Short mmCIF file of C-alpha atoms in Angstrom, two decimals:
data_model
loop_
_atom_site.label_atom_id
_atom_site.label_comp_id
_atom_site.label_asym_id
_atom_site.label_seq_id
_atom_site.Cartn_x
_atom_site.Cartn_y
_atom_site.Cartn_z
CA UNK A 1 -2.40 13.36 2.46
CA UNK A 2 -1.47 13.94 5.92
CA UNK A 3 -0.34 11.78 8.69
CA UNK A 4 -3.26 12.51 10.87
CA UNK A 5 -5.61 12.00 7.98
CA UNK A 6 -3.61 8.79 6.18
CA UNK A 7 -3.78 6.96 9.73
CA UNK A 8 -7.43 8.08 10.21
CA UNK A 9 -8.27 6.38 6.78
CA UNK A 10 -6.24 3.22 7.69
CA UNK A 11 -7.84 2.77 10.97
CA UNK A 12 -11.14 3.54 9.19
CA UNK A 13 -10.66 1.13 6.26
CA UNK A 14 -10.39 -1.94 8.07
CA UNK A 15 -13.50 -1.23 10.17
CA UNK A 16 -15.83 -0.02 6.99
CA UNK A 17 -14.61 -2.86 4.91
CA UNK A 18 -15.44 -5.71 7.47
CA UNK A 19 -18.85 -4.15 8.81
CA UNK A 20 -19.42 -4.05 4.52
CA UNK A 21 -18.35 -7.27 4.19
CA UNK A 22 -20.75 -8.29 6.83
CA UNK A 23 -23.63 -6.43 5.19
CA UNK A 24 -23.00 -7.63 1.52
CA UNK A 25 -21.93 -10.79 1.67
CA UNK A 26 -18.00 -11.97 1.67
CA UNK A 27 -18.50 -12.78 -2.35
CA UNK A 28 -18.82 -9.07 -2.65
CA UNK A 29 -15.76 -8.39 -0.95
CA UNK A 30 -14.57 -6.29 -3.61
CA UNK A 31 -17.53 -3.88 -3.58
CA UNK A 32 -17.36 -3.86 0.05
CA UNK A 33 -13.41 -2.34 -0.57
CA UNK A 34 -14.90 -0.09 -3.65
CA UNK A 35 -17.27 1.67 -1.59
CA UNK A 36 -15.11 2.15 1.30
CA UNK A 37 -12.68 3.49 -1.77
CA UNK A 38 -14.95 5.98 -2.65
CA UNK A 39 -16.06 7.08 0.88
CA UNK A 40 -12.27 8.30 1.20
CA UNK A 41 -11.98 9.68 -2.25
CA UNK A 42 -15.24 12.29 -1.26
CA UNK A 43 -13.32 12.62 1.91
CA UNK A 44 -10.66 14.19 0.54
CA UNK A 45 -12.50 16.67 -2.26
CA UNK A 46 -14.92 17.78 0.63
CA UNK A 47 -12.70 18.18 3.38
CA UNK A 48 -9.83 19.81 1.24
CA UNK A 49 -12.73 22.58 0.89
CA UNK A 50 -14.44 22.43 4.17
CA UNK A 51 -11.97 21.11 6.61
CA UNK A 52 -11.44 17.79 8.10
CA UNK A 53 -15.37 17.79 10.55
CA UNK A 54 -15.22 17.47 14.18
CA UNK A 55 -16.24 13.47 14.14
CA UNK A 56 -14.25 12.24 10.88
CA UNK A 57 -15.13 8.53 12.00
CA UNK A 58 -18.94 9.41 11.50
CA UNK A 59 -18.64 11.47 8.65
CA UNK A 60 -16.84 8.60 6.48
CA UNK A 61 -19.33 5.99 8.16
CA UNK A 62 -22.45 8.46 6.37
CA UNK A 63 -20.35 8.45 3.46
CA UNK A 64 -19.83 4.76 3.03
CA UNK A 65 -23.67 4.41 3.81
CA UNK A 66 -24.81 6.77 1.52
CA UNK A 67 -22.61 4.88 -1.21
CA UNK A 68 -24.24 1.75 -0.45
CA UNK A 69 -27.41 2.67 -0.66
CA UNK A 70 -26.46 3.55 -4.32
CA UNK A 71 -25.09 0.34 -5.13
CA UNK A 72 -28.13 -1.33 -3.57
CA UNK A 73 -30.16 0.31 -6.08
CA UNK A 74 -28.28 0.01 -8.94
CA UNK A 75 -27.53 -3.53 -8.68
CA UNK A 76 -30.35 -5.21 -6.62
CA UNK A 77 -31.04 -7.11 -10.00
CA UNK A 78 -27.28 -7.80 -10.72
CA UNK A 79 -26.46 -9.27 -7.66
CA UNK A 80 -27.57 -11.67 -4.99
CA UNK A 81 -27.80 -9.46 -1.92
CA UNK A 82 -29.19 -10.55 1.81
CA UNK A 83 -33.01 -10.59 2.05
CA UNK A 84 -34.13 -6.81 2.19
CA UNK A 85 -30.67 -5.34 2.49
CA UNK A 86 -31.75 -2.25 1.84
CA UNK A 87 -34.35 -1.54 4.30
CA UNK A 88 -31.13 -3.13 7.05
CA UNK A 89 -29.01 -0.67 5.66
CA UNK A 90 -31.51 2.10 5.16
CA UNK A 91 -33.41 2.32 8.38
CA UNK A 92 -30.84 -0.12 10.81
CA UNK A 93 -27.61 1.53 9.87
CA UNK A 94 -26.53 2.67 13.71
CA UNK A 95 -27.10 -0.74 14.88
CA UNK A 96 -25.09 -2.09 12.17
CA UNK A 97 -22.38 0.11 13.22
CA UNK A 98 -22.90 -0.36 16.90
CA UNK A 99 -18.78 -0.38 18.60
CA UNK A 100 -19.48 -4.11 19.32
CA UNK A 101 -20.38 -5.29 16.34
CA UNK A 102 -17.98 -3.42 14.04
CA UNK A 103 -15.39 -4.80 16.96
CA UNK A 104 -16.31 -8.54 16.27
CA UNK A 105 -16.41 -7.85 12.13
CA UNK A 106 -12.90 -6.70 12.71
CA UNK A 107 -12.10 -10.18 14.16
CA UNK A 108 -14.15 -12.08 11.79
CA UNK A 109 -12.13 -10.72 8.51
CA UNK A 110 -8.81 -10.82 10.62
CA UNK A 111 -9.89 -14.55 10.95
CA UNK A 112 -11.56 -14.84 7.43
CA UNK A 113 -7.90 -13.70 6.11
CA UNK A 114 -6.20 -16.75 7.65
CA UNK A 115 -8.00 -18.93 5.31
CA UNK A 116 -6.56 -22.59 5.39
CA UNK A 117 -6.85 -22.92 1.68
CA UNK A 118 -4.20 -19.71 1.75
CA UNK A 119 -0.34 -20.20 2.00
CA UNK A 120 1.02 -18.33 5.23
CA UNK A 121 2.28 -14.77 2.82
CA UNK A 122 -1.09 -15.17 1.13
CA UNK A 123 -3.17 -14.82 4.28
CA UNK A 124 -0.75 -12.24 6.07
CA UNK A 125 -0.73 -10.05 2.64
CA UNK A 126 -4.57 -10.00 3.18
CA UNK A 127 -4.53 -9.53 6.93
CA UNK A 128 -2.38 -6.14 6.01
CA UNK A 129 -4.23 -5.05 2.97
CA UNK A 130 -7.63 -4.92 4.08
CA UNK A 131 -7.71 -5.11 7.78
CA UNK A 132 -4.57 -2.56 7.80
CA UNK A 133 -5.14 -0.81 4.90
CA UNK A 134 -1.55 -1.44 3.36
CA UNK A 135 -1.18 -0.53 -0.09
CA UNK A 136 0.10 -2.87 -2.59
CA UNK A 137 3.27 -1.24 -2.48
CA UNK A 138 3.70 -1.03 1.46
CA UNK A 139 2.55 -5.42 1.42
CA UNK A 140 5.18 -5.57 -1.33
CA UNK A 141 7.83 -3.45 0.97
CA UNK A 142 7.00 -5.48 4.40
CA UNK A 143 7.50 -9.49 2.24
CA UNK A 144 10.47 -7.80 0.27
CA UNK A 145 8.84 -8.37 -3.19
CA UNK A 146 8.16 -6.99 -5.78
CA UNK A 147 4.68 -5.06 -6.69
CA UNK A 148 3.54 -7.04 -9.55
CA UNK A 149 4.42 -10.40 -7.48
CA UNK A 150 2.03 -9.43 -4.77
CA UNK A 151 -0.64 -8.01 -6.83
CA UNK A 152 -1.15 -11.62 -8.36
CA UNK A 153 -0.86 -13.15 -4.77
CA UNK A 154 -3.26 -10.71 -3.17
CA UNK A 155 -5.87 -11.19 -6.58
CA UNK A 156 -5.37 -15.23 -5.52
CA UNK A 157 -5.96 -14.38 -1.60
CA UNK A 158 -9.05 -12.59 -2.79
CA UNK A 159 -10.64 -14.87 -4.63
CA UNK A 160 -10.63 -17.94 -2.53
CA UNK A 161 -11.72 -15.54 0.39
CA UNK A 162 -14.51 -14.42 -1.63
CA UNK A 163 -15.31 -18.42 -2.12
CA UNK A 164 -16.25 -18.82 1.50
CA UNK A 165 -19.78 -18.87 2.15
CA UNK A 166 -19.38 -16.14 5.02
CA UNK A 167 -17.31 -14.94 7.53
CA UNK A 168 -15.27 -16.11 9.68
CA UNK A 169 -17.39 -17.67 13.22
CA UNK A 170 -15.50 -16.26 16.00
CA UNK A 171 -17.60 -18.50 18.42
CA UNK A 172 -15.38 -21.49 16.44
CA UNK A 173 -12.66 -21.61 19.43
CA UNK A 174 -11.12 -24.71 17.42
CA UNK A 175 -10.55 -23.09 14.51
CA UNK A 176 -9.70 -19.49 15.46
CA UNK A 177 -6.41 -21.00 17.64
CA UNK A 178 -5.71 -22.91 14.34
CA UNK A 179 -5.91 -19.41 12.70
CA UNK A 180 -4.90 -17.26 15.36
CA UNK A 181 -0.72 -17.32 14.71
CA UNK A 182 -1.14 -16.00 11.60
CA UNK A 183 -2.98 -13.40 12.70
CA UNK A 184 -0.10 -12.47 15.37
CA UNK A 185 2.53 -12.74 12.11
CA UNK A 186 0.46 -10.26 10.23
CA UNK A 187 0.19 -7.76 13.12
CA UNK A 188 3.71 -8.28 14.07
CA UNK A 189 4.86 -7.26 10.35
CA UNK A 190 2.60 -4.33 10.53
CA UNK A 191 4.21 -2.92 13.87
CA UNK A 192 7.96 -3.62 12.69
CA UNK A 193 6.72 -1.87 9.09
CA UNK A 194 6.04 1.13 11.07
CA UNK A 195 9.20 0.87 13.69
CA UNK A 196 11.84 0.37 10.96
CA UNK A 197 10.21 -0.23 7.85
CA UNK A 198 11.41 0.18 4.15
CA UNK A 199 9.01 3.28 3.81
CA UNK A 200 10.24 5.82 1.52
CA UNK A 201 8.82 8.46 3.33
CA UNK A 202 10.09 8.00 7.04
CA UNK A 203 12.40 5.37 8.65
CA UNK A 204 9.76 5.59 11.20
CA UNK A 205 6.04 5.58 11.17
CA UNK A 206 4.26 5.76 14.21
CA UNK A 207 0.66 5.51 13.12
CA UNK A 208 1.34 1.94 11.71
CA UNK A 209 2.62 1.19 15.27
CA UNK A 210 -0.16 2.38 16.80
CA UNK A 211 -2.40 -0.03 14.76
CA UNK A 212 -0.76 -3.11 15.09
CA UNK A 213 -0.97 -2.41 18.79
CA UNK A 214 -4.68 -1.24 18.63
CA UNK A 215 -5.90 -4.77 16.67
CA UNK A 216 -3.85 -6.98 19.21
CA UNK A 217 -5.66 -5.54 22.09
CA UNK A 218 -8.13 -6.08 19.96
CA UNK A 219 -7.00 -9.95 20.04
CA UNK A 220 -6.86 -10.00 23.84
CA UNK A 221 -10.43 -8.49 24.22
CA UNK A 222 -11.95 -11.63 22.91
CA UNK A 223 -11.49 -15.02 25.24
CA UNK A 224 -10.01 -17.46 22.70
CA UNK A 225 -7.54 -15.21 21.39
CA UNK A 226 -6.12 -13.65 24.80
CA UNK A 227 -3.26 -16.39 24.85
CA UNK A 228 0.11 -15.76 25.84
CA UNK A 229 1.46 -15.57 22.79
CA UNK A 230 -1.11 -12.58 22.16
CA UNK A 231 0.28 -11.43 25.44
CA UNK A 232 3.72 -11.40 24.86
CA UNK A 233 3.23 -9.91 21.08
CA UNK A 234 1.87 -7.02 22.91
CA UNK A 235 4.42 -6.59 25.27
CA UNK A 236 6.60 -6.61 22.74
CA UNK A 237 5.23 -3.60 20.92
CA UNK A 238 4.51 -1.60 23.93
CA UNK A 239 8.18 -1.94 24.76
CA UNK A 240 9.41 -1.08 21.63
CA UNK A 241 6.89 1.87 21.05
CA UNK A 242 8.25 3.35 24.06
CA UNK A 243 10.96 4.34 22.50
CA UNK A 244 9.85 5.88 19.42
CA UNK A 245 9.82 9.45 21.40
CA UNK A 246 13.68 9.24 20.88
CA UNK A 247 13.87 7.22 17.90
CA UNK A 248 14.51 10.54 16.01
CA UNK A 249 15.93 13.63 17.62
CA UNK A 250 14.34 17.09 17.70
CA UNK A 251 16.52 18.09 13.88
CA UNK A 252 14.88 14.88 12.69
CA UNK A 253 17.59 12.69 12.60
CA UNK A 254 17.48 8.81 13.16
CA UNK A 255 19.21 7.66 16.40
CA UNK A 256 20.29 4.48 17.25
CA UNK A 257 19.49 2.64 20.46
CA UNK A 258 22.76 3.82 21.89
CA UNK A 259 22.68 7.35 21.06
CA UNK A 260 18.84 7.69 22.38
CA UNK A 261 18.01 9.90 25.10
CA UNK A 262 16.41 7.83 27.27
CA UNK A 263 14.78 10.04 29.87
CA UNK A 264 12.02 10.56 26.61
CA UNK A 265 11.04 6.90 26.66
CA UNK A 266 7.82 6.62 27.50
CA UNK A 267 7.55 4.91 30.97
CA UNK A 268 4.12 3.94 30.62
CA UNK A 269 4.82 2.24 27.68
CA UNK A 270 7.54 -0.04 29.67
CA UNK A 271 5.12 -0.42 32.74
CA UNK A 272 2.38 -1.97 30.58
CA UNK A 273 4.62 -3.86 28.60
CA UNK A 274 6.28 -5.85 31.64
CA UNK A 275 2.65 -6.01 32.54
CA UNK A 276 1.71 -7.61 29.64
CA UNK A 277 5.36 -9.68 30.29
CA UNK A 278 4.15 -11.32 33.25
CA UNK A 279 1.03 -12.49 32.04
CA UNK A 280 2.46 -14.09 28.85
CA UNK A 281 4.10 -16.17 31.50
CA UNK A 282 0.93 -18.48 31.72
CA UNK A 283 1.32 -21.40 29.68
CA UNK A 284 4.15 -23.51 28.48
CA UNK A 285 4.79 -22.35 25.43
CA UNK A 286 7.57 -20.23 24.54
CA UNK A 287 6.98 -18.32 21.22
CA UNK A 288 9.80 -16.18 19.77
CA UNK A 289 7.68 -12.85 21.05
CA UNK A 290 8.29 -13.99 24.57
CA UNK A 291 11.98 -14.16 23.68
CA UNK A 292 12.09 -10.78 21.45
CA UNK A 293 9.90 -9.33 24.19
CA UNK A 294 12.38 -10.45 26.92
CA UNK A 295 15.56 -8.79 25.11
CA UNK A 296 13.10 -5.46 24.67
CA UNK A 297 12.83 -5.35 28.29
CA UNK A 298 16.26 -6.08 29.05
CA UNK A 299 17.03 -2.97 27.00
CA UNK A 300 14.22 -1.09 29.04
CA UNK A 301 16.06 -1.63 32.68
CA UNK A 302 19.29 0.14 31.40
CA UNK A 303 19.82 3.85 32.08
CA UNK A 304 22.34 4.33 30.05
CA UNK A 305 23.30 2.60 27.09
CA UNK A 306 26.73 0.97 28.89
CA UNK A 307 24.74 -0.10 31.81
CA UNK A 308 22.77 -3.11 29.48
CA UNK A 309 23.28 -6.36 30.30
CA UNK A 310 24.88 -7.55 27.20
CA UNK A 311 25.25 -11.56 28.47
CA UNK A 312 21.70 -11.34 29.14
CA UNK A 313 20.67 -10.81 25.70
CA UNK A 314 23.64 -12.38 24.00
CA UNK A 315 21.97 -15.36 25.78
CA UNK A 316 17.71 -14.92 24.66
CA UNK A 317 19.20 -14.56 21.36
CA UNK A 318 20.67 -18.23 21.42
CA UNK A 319 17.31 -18.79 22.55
CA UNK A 320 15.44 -17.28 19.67
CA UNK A 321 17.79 -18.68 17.17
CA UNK A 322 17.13 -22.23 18.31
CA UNK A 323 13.32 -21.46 17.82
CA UNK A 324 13.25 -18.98 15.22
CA UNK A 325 16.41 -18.63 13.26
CA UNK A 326 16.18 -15.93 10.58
CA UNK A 327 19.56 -13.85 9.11
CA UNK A 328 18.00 -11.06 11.10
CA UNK A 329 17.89 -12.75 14.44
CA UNK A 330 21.55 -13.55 13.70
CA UNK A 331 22.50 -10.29 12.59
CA UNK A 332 21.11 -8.98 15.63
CA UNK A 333 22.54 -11.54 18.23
CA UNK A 334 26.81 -10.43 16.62
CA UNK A 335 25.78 -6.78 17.59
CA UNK A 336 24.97 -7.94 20.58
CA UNK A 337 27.98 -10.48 20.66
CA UNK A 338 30.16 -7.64 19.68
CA UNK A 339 28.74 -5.26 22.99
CA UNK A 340 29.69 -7.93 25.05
CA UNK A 341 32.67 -9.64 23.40
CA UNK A 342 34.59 -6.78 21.42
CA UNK A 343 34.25 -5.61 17.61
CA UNK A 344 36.88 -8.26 16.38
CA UNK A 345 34.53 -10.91 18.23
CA UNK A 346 31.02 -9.15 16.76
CA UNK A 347 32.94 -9.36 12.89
CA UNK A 348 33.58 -13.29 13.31
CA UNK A 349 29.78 -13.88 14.41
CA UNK A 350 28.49 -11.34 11.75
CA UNK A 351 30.80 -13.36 8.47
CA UNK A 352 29.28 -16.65 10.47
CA UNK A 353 25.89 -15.82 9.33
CA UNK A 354 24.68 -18.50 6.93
CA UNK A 355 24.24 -17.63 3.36
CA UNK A 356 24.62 -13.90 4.44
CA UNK A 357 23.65 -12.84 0.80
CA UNK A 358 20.15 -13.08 2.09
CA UNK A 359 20.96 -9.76 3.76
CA UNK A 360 22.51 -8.11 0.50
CA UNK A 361 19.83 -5.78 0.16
CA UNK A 362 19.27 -4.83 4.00
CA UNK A 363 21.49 -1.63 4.43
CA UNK A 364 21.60 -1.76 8.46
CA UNK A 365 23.65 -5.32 8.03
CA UNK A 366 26.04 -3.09 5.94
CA UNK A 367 25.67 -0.53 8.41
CA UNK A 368 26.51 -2.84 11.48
CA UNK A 369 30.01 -4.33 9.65
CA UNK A 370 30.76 0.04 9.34
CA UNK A 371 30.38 0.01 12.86
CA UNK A 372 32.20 -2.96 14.11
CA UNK A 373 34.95 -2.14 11.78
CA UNK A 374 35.30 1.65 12.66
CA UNK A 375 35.47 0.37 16.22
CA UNK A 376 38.58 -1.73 15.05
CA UNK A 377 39.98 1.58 14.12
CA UNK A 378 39.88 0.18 10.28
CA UNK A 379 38.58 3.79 9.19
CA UNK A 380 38.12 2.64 5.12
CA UNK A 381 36.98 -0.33 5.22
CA UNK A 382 34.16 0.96 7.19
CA UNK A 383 33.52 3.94 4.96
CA UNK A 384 32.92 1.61 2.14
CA UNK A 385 30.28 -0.07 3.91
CA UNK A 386 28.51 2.57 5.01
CA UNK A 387 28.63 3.68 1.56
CA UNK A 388 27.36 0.71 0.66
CA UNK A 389 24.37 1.12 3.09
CA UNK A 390 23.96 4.92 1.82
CA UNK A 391 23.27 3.01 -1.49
CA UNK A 392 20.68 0.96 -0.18
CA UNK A 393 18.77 3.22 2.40
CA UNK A 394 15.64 3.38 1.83
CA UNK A 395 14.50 6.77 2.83
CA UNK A 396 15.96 10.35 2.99
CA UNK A 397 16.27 9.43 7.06
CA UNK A 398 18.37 6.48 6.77
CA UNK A 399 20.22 8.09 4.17
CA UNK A 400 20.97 11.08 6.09
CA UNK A 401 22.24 8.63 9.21
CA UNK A 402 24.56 7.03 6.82
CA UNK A 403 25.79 10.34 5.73
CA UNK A 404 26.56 11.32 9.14
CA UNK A 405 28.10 7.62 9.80
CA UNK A 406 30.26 8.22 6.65
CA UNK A 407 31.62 11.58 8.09
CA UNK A 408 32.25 9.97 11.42
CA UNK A 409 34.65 7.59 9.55
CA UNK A 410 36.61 10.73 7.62
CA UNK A 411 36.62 12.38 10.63
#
C-alpha cells in the first residue's frame, strides 16, 4: 500500500467507523469496523485495476454504504437494528454523512473510547485503533508491548464499549472534561508514533503526524474541549512538525536536531504554534504540553544549533520532571544538561537516571551515552554503544544513522 493511500484509509477509517457506529448501534461496533474493513479491501482490488478515482473519500463512503445495505438485509432478523434503518441508510445516506455530523461522531467515539469503566492504556489503545486506525501491531509498538498482550486488552476495551447503551453525549460538558485528558494522551502518542516512532518502515512518518494534529483541531473546534491544555498539545505538534522537512536529508538519512538545516523548517508551522502558545496561556493550569511545548519553541528561536539557549531548557525540563517525570524526560533533560554543562557533566546526569534499565530497549539512550562519550574523546567506549543502539534500531533509518555514528567513532 502506499503512503498516500495508507494515510487516506486511516483518515477514512476513523470517520466511517464512528458515522457506522452511529447508524448501527455501539453494540455493533464490530460490524461497524467489518464493513469499513471491507470497504478498503474493494478499494484496493478496484483501484489496483482502475486507479485510485478523483474523490477517494466518496468513493469508500459508496462503498461502505453499499456494504451496509447488505448487512441490513441479511441480518435484519439476526440483529436488533434502529427502527427502519434501512430506509435511513437507503434514501438519507448524504445527510448521514453531512461534514458536521461525521465531525461530531468523530468526537463522540473519541469520547466513547475514554470509557470510565476502562484503565487509562485500555481507553488510549482504543482511541488509536479505531479513531486512528492503528493496527494491532503499531498500538503494541506505541505502549511497548507485545502483540498478543494488546490484542486481549483491545478485545476487553471492546467489549465494555460495546456495553454502553450509545455514544458518547458531547453536549455532557461534565463528563467530556472528565474524559477529555485521555483523549489528549491518545493523540499525543499518535503524533510522537509518527515523529520518532518504533515503525519498521520509517523512523519518521508524517501522515500519522498529520492526524494527530487534524483530530486536536478537531478538539478545539468544539467549546468544551478548546482548553488550554488542548491548546498547548497543539502547539506542541505544530512546532515539532515544523521540522519534519529536515528531519531526513535529501539521500534519506535521519538527522538530528543539531545537524538539521534549518532554513527548511517550516515557518508557518512555528508561527501557528506560538500562536497556539499564547493562548494555552489562559488558565492556571500547567500541563506537561505547556512545558514540552515551551522547550519546542525554545528550539524554534535558534538559528543555528549553538545559538539555543541551553539554561533555558535545562530549566523547563526541571519543570516537567517535577510534574511529569518519565526516564525519557530525564534522558532528555542530561542531553540538554550536557549542551550546557559539558559531556563529563551530561554522563553524571544520564547514570543518575533512576532504574535506567527501563530504557534498555530504547536505542537513542544508547545512542546519547555514544555521543557524550565520543565528545570525551573516549572513541571505544562510544563505539560499543552505538553498537549497542545499531542492535536495537528499529528501522533500516535508524540503523543506517547508527552506522554512520559508528564510523564517526573509527574515524
Amino acid at each position: 500500500m502506499t503512503e498516500p493511500t495508507e494515510h487516506l484509509f486511516r483518515r477514512e477509517a476513523g470517520r466511517l467507523v464512528a458515522t457506522l457506529t452511529r447508524i448501527f448501534g455501539v453494540q455493533n461496533l464490530a460490524l461497524a469496523e467489518d464493513v469499513v474493513q471491507d470497504a478498503f479491501c474493494r478499494a484496493l482490488e478496484v483501484w489496483k485495476f482502475r486507479g485510485v478515482p478523483e474523490n477517494p473519500s466518496a468513493w469508500l463512503m459508496a462503498a461502505a454504504k453499499n456494504r451496509a445495505l447488505d448487512v441490513l438485509r441479511r441480518e435484519r432478523t439476526a440483529r436488533t437494528f434502529a427502527p427502519e434503518l434501512a430506509r435511513l441508510v437507503e434514501r438519507e445516506w448524504t445527510e448521514l454523512f453531512r461534514p458536521d455530523a461525521i465531525k461530531d461522531d468523530l468526537l463522540r467515539m473519541m469520547f466513547s473510547c475514554c470509557h470510565p469503566r476502562l484503565p487509562e492504556e485500555g481507553q488510549v489503545a482504543l482511541v488509536l485503533h479505531i479513531l486512528c486506525g492503528f493496527s494491532v501491531a503499531e498500538v503494541a509498538s506505541a505502549f511497548v508491548s507485545s502483540h498478543a498482550a494488546i490484542e486481549k486488552r483491545l478485545a476487553r476495551a471492546k467489549k465494555v464499549l460495546a456495553g454502553s447503551r450509545r455514544l458518547f453525549d458531547v453536549s455532557d460538558g461534565r463528563d467530556l472534561s472528565a474524559r477529555l485528558p485521555i483523549a489528549l494522551r491518545a493523540l499525543y502518542l499518535l503524533f510522537n508514533e509518527g515523529y520518532h516512532g518504533a515503525s519498521p518502515e520509517s523512523a519518521v512518518r508524517a501522515e500519522l503526524c498529520r492526524e494527530a494534529m487534524r483530530l486536536t483541531a478537531l478538539l478545539l473546534d468544539h467549546p468544551a474541549s478548546a482548553t488550554p491544555a488542548t491548546h498547548a498539545l497543539l502547539a506542541l505538534m505544530c512546532l515539532h512538525a515544523a521540522r519534519l522537512p529536515a528531519r531526513v536529508d535529501a539521500a534519506g538519512d535521519l538527522r538530528s536536531l543539531f545537524e538539521q538545516d534549518r532554513a527548511r523548517w517550516d515557518g508557518s508551522l512555528v508561527a501557528e504554534g506560538q500562536r497556539l502558545l499564547d493562548l494555552s496561556a489562559s488558565g492556571p493550569e500547567l500541563t506537561p504540553y505547556h512545558v514540552e511545548a515551551a522547550i519546542a519553541w525554545v528550539h524554534t528561536t535558534a538559528h543555528r544549533a549553538e545559538d539555543t539557549d541551553w539554561g533555558t531548557i535545562v530549566s523547563l525540563y526541571d519543570r516537567l520532571m517535577a510534574i511529569a517525570p518519565s526516564p525519557v524526560v530525564a534522558l532528555n533533560r542530561a542531553i540538554a544538561v550536557a549542551q550546557r554543562d559539558g559531556p563529563e557533566r551530561g554522563l553524571a546526569e544520564i547514570r543518575a537516571i533512576d532504574r535506567p534499565e527501563r530504557l534498555a530497549r530504547y536505542p537513542f539512550y544508547h545512542a546519547a551515552l555514544g555521543e557524550l562519550e565520543l565528545r570525551t574523546g573516549s572513541d571505544e567506549s562510544a563505539r560499543a554503544h552505538f553498537v549497542t543502539a545499531l542492535g536495537l534500531a528499529r528501522n533500516p533509518m535508524e540503523r543506517q544513522f547508527f552506522e554512520h555514528r559508528i564510523g564517526a567513532c573509527e574515524r
